[in-house]
mmCIF file of C-alpha atoms in Angstrom:
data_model
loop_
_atom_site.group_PDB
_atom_site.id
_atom_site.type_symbol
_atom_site.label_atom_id
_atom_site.label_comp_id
_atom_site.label_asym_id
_atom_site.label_seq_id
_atom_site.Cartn_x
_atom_site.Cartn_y
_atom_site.Cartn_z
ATOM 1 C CA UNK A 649 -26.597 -9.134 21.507
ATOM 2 C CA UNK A 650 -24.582 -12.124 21.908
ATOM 3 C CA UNK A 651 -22.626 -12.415 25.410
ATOM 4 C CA UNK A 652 -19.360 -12.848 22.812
ATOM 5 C CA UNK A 653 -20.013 -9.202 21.220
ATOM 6 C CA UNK A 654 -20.673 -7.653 24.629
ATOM 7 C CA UNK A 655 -16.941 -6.683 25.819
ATOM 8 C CA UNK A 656 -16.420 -5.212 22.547
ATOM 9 C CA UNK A 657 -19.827 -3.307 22.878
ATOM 10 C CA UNK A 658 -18.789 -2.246 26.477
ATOM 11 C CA UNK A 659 -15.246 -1.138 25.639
ATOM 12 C CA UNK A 660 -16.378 0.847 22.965
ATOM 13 C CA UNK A 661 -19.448 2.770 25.090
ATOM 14 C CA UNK A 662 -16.456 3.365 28.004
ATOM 15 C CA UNK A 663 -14.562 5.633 25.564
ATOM 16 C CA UNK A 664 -17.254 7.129 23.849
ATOM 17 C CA UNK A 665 -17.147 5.611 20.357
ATOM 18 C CA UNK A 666 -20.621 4.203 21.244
ATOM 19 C CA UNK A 667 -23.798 4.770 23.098
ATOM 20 C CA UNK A 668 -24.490 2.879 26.929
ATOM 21 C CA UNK A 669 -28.087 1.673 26.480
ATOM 22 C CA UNK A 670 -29.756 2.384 29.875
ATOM 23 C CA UNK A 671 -30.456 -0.925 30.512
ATOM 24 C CA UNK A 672 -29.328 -4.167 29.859
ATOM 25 C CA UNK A 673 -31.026 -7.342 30.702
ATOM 26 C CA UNK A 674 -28.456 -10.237 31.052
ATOM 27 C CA UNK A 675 -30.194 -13.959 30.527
ATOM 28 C CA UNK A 676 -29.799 -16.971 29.488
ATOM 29 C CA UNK A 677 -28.943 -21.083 31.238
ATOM 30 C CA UNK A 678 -25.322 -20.594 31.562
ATOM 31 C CA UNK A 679 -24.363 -19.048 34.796
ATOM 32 C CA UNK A 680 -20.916 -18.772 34.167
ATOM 33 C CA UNK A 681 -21.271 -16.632 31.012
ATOM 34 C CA UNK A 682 -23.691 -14.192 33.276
ATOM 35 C CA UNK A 683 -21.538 -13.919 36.369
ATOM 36 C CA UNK A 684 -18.539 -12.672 33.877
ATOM 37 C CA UNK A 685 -21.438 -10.381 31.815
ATOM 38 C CA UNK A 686 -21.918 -8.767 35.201
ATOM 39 C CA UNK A 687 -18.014 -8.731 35.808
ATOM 40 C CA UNK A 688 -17.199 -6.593 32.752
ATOM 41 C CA UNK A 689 -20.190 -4.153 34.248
ATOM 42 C CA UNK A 690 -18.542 -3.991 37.331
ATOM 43 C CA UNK A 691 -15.213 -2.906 35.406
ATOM 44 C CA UNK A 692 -16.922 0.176 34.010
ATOM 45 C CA UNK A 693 -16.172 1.758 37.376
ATOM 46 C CA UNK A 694 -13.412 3.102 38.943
ATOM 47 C CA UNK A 695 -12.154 0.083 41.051
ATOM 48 C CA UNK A 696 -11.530 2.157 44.092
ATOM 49 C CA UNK A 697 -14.798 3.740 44.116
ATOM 50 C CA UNK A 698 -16.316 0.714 43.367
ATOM 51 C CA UNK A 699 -17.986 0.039 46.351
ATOM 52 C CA UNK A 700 -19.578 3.512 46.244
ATOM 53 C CA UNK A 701 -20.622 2.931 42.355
ATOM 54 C CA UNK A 702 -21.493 -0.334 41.761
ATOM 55 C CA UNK A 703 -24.135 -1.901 43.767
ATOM 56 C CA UNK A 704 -25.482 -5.335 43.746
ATOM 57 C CA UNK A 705 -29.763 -4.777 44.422
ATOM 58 C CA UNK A 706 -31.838 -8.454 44.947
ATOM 59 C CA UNK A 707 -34.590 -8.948 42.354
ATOM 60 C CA UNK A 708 -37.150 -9.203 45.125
ATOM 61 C CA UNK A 709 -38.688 -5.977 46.527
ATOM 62 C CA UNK A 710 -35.681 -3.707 45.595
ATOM 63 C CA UNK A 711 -37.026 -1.282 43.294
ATOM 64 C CA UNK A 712 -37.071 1.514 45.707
ATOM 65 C CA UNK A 713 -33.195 0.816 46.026
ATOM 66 C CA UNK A 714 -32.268 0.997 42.788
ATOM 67 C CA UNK A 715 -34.203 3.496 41.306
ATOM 68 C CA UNK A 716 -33.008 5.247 44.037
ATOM 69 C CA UNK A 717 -28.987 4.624 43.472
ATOM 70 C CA UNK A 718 -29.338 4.941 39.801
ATOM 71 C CA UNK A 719 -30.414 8.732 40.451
ATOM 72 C CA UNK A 720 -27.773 9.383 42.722
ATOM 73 C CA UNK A 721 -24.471 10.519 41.228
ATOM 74 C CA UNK A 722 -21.115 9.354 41.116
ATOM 75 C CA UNK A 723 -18.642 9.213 43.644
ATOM 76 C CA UNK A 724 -15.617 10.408 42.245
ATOM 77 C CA UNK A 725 -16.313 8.592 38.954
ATOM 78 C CA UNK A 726 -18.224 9.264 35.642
ATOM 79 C CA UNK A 727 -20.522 6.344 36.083
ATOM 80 C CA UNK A 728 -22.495 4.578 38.122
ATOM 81 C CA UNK A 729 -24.132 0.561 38.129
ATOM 82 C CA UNK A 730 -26.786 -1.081 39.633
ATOM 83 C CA UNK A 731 -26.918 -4.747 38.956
ATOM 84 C CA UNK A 732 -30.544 -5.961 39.380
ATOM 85 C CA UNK A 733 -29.494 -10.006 39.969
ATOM 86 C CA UNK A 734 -31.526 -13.242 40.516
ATOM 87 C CA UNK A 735 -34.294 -12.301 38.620
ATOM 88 C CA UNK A 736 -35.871 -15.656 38.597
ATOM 89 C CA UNK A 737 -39.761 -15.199 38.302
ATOM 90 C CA UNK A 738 -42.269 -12.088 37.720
ATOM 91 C CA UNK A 739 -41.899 -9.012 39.201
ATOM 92 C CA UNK A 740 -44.408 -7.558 41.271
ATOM 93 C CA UNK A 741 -46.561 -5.029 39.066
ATOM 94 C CA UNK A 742 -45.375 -1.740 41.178
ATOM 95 C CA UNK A 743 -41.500 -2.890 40.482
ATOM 96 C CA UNK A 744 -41.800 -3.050 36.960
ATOM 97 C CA UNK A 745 -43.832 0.198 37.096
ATOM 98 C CA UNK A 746 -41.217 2.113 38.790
ATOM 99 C CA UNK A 747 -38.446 0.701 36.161
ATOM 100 C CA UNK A 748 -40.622 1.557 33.567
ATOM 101 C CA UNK A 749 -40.749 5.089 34.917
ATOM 102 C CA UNK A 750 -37.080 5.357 35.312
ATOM 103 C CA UNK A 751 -36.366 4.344 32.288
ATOM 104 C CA UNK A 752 -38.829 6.984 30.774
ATOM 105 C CA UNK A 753 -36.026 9.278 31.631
ATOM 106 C CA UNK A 754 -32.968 7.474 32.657
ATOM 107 C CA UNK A 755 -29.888 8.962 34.482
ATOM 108 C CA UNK A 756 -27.349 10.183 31.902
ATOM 109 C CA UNK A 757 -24.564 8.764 34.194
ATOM 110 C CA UNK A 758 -26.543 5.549 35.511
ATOM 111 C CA UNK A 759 -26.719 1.875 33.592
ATOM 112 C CA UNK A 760 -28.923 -0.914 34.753
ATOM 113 C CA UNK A 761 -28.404 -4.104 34.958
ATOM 114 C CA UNK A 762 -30.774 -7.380 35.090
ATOM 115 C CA UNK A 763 -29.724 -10.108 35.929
ATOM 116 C CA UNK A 764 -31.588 -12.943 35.367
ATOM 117 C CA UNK A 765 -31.874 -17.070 35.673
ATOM 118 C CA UNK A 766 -33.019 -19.157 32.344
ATOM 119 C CA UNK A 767 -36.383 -17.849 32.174
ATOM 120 C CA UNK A 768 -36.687 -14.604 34.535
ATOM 121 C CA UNK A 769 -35.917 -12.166 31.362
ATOM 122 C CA UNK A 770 -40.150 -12.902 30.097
ATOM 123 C CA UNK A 771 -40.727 -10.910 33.157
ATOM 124 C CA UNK A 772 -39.123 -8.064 32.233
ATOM 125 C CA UNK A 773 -40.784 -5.689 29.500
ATOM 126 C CA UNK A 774 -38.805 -3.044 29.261
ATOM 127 C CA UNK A 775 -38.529 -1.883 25.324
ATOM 128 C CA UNK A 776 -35.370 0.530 25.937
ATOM 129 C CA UNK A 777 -33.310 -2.062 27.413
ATOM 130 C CA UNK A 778 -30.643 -4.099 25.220
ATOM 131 C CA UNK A 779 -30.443 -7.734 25.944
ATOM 132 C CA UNK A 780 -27.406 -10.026 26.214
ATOM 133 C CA UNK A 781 -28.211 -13.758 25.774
ATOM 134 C CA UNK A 782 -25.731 -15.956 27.831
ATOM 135 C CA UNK A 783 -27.222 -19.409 26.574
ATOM 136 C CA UNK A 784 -24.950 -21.633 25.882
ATOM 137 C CA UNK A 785 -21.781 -21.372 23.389
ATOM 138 C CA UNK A 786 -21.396 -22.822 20.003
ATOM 139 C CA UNK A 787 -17.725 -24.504 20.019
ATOM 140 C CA UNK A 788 -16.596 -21.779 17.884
ATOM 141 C CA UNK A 789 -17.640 -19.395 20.461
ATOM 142 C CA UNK A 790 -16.234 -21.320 23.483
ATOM 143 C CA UNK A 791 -12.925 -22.167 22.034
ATOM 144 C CA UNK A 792 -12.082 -18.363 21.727
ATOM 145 C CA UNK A 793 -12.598 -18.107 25.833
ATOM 146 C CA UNK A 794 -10.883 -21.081 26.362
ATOM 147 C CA UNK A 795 -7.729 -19.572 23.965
ATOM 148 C CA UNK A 796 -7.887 -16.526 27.000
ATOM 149 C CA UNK A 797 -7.853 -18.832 29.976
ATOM 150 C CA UNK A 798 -5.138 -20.707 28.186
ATOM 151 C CA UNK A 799 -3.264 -17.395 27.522
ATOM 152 C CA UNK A 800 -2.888 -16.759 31.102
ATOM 153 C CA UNK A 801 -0.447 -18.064 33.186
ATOM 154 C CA UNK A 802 1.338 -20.921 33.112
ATOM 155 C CA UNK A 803 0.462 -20.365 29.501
ATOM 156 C CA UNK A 804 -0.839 -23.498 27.652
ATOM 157 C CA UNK A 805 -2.331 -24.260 24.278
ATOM 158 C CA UNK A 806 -4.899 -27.184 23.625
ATOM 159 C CA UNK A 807 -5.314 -29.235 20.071
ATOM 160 C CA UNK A 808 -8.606 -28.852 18.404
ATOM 161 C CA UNK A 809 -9.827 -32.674 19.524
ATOM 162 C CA UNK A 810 -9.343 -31.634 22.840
ATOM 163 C CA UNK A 811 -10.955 -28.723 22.958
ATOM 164 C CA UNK A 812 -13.959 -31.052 21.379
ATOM 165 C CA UNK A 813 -13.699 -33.638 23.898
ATOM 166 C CA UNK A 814 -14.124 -31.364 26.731
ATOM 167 C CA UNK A 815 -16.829 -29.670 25.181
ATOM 168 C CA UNK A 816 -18.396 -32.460 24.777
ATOM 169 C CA UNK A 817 -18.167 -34.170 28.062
ATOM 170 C CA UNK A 818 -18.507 -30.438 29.850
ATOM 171 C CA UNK A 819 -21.939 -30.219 28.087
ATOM 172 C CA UNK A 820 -20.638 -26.911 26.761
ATOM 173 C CA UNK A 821 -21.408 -25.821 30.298
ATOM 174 C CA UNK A 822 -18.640 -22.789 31.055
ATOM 175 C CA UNK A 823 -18.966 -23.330 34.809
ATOM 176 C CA UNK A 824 -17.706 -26.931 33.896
ATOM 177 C CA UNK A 825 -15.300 -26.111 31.433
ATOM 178 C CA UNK A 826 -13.561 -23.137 33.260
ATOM 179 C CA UNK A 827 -13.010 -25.363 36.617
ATOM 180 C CA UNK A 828 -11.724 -28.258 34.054
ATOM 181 C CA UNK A 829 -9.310 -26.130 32.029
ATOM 182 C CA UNK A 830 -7.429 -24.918 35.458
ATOM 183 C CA UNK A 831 -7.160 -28.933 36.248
ATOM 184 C CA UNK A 832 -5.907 -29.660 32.803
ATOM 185 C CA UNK A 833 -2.958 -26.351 32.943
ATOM 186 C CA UNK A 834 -2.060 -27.986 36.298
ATOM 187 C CA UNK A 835 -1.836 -31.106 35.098
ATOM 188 C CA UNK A 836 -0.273 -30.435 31.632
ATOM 189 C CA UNK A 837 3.378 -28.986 31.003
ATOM 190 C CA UNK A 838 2.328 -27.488 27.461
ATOM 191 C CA UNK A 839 0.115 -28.972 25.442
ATOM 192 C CA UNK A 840 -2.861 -30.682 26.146
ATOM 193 C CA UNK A 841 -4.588 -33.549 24.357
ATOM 194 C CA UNK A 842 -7.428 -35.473 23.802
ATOM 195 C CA UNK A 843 -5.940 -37.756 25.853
ATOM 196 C CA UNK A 844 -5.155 -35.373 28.732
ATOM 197 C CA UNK A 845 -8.915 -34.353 29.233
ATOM 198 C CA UNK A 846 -10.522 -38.142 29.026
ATOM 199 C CA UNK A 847 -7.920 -38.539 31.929
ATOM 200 C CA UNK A 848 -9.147 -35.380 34.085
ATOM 201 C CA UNK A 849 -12.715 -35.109 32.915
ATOM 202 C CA UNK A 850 -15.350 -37.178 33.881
ATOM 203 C CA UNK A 851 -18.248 -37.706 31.637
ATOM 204 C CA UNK A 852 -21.689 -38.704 32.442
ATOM 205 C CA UNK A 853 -22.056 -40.928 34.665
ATOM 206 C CA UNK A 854 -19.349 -39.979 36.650
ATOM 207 C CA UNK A 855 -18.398 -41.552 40.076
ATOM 208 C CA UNK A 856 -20.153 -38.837 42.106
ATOM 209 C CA UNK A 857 -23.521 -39.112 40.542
ATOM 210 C CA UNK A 858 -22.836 -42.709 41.361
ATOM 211 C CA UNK A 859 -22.335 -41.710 44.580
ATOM 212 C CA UNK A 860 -25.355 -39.584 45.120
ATOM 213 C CA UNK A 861 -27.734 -42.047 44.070
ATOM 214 C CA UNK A 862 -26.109 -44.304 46.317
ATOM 215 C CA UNK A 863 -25.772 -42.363 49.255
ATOM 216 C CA UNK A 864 -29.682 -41.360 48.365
ATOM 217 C CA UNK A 865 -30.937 -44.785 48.103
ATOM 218 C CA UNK A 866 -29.242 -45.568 51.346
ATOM 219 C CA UNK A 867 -31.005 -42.543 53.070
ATOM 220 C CA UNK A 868 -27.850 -41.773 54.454
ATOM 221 C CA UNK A 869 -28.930 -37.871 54.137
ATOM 222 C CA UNK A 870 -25.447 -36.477 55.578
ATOM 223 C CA UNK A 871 -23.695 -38.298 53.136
ATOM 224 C CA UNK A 872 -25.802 -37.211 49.916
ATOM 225 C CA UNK A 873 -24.958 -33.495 51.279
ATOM 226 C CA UNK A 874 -21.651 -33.982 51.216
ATOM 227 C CA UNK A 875 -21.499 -35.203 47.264
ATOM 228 C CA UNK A 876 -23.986 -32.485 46.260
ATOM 229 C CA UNK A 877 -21.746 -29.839 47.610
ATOM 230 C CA UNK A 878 -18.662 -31.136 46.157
ATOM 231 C CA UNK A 879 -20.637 -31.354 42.471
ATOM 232 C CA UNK A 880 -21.652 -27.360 43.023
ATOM 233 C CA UNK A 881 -18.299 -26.381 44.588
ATOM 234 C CA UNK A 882 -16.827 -27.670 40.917
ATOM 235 C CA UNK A 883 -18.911 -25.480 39.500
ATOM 236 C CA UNK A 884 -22.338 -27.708 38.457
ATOM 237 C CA UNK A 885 -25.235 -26.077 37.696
ATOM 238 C CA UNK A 886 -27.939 -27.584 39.483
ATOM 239 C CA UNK A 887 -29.835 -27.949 36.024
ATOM 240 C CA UNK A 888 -26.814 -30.151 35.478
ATOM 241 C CA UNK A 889 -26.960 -31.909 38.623
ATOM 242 C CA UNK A 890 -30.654 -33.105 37.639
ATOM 243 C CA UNK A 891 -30.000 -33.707 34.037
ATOM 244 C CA UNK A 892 -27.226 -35.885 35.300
ATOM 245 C CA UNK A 893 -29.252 -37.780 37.453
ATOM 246 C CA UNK A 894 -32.210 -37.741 34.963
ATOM 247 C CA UNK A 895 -29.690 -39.977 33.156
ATOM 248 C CA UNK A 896 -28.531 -42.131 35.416
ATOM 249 C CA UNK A 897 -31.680 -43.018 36.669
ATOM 250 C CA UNK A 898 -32.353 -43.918 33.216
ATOM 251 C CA UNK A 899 -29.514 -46.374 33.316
ATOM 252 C CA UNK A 900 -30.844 -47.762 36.338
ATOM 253 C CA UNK A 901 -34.294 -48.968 35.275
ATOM 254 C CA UNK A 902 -32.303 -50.203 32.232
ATOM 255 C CA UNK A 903 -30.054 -52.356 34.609
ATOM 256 C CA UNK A 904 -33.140 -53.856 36.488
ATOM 257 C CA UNK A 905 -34.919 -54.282 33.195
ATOM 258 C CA UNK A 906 -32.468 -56.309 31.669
ATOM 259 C CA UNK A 907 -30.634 -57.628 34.665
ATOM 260 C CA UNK A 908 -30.712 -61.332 33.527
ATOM 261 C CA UNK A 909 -29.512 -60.253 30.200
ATOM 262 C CA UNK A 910 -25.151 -60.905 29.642
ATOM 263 C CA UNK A 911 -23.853 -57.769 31.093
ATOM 264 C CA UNK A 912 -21.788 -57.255 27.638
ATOM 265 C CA UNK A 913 -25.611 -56.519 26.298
ATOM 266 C CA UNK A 914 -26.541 -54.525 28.509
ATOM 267 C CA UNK A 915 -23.475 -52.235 28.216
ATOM 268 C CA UNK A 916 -24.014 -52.350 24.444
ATOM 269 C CA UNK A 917 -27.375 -50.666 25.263
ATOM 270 C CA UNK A 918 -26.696 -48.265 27.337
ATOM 271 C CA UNK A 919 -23.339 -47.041 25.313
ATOM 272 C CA UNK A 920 -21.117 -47.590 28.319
ATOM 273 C CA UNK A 921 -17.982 -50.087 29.133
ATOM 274 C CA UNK A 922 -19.199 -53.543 30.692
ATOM 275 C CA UNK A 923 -16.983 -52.608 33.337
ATOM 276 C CA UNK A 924 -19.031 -49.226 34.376
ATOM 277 C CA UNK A 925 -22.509 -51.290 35.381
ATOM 278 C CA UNK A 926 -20.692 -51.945 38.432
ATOM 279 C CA UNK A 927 -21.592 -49.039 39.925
ATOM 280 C CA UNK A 928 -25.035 -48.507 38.261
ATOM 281 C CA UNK A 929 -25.935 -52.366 39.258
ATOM 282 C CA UNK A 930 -24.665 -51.432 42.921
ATOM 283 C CA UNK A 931 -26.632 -48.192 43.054
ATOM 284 C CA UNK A 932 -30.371 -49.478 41.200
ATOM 285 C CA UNK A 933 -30.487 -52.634 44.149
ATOM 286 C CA UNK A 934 -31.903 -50.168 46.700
ATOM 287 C CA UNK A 935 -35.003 -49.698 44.535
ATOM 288 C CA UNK A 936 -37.388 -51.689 42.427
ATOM 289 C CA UNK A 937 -38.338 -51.099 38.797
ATOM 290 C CA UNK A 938 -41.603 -49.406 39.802
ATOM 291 C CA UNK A 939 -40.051 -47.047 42.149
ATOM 292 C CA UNK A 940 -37.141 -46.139 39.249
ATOM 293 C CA UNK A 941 -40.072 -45.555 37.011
ATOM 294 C CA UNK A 942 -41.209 -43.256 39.062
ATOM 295 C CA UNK A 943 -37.881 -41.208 39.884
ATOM 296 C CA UNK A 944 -37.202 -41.224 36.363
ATOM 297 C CA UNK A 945 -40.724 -39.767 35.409
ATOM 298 C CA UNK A 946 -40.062 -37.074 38.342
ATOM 299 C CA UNK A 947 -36.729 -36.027 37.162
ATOM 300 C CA UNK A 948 -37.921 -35.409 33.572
ATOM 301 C CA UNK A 949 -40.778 -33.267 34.938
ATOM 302 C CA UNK A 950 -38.703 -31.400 37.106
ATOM 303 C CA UNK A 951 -36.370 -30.832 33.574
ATOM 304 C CA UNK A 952 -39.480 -29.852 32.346
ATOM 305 C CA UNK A 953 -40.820 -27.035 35.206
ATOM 306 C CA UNK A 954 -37.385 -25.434 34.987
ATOM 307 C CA UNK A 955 -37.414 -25.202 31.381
ATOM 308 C CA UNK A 956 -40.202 -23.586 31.015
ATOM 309 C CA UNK A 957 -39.901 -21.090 34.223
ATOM 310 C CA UNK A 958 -41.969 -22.861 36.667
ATOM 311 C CA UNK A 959 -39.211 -23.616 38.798
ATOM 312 C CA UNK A 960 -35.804 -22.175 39.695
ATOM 313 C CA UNK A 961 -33.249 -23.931 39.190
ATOM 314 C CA UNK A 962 -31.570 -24.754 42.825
ATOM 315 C CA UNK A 963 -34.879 -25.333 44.372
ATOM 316 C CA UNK A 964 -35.655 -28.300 41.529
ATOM 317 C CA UNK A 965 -32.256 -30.011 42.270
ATOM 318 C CA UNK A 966 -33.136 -29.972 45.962
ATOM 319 C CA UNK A 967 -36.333 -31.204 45.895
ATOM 320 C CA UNK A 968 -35.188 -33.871 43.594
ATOM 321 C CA UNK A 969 -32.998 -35.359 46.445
ATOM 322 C CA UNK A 970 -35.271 -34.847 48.902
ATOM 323 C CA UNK A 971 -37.623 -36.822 46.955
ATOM 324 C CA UNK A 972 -35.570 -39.428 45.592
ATOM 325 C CA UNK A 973 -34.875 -40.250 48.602
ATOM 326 C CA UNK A 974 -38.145 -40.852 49.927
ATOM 327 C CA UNK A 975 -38.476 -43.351 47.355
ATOM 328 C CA UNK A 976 -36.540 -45.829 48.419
#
């Protein structure tokens, strides 16, 4: 099922109107849409007995464990989850064989829970469980979450070519647009436009990547940390954080390519403002065209590892800094 039907799914199993299946394997590249899948599990408890009915089990080695809590009952409480989480590569053969064995005869008062990154759900076999894709949103689909978070307060509503814009500069990322639409009520008395979220929202490239790359082609390793934490802390995925440098990158060799073209040229190429190859002209002088080749090359086949499960995620974006860095 669809992330978007899974409340309604959840809401209805809680009172009885529909079956719990005993497992449910939670996937898909938006991280943000996963962490609030496993949320609504969590609310399927009794809040104070949570801690005694919902448990939170690493992918790695912790069968045992939660085959283990899933056939222990309740405290105080109809029902119990186990959230399986990080499941970012195969399990070993003698996890999935005592899942498989559990679920040959699941506890009646037990749900499980997988939790996977982009990818780790191929690992995982099981035929009984229902699956709940958190891939990215259609607009349709995000503009209906964005209506909630607006619906909270200080309430705020947001015109339709707003809601576009920030979509579209966001990447449809949730993580993005969630930490974006609490700027935008804070900075907006009622409504918000178009206008309103090309102020507050950067789009790609924004001054941190410009930043990163700098502080990376400086080797100046302390201050590179500093700008990748502040791009995760506003809630960047670090599939984001490459793609974003995949691109600018891009821009870079561009830059050197054509750097005795009229800068007006140049900016017609690339699709940005003359005024914005400032920063990308600043940023490409610590390397030479062969050495941007290269990064550029790297970054795409890091995209390419993590899209098709090679690599995780977070360990990608790191090594991409660590090696950018070295090429300087």
């Amino acid at each position: 099922m669809k992330y978007t039907a899974l409340k309604a799914h959840l809401d209805a199993a809680k009172v009885g109107a529909a079956p719990f299946a005993p497992c449910y394997i939670v996937y898909g590249d938006d991280a943000w849409l996963r962490q609030s899948a496993v949320s609504m599990f969590r609310a399927l408890v009794e809040q104070e007995y949570a801690s005694f009915n919902f448990s939170l089990i690493p992918a790695s080695g912790g069968a045992g464990e939660a085959v283990f809590t899933l056939n222990t009952f309740p405290v105080f409480d109809e029902r119990r989850v186990v959230v399986v989480r990080d499941v970012s590569e195969k399990l070993p053969a003698a996890d999935i064989a005592a899942y498989e064995s559990y679920l040959g005869s699941p506890a009646a008062e037990s749900v499980l829970v997988f939790e996977c990154e982009s990818g780790g759900e191929k690992s995982l076999p099981f035929k009984s469980a229902e699956r709940v894709d958190c891939n990215r949103l259609a607009e349709a689909e995000i503009s209906l979450i964005v209506k909630g978070m607006l619906d909270a307060e200080p309430r705020r509503t947001m015109r339709p070519d707003a809601l576009h814009e920030l979509v579209t500069r966001t990447l449809a990322d949730m993580s993005r647009i969630s930490c974006e639409v609490a700027k935008l009520k804070a900075y907006c008395d009622s409504e918000i436009t178009r206008e309103d979220v090309a102020v507050m929202t950067s789009a790609e490239p924004d001054l941190r990547i410009f930043q990163l790359s700098d502080a990376m082609g400086a080797k100046d390793h302390d201050r590179a940390l500093r700008v990748l934490t502040a791009l995760l802390d506003d809630g960047l995925r670090p599939m984001t954080v490459i793609n974003m440098l995949y691109g600018y990158y891009r821009r870079m060799l561009h830059v050197e390519l054509h750097k005795d073209e009229p800068p007006e040229k140049v900016a017609a190429l690339l699709g940005v403002k003359p005024g914005a190859l400032y920063h990308v002209k600043k940023a490409s002088s610590s390397y030479t065209q062969v050495k941007l080749k290269k990064c550029v090359d790297y970054l795409h086949s890091l995209q390419c590892a993590v899209l098709t499960g090679r690599r995780t995620e977070e360990s990608a974006m790191h090594d991409a800094v660590l090696t950018l860095m070295s090429q300087v």
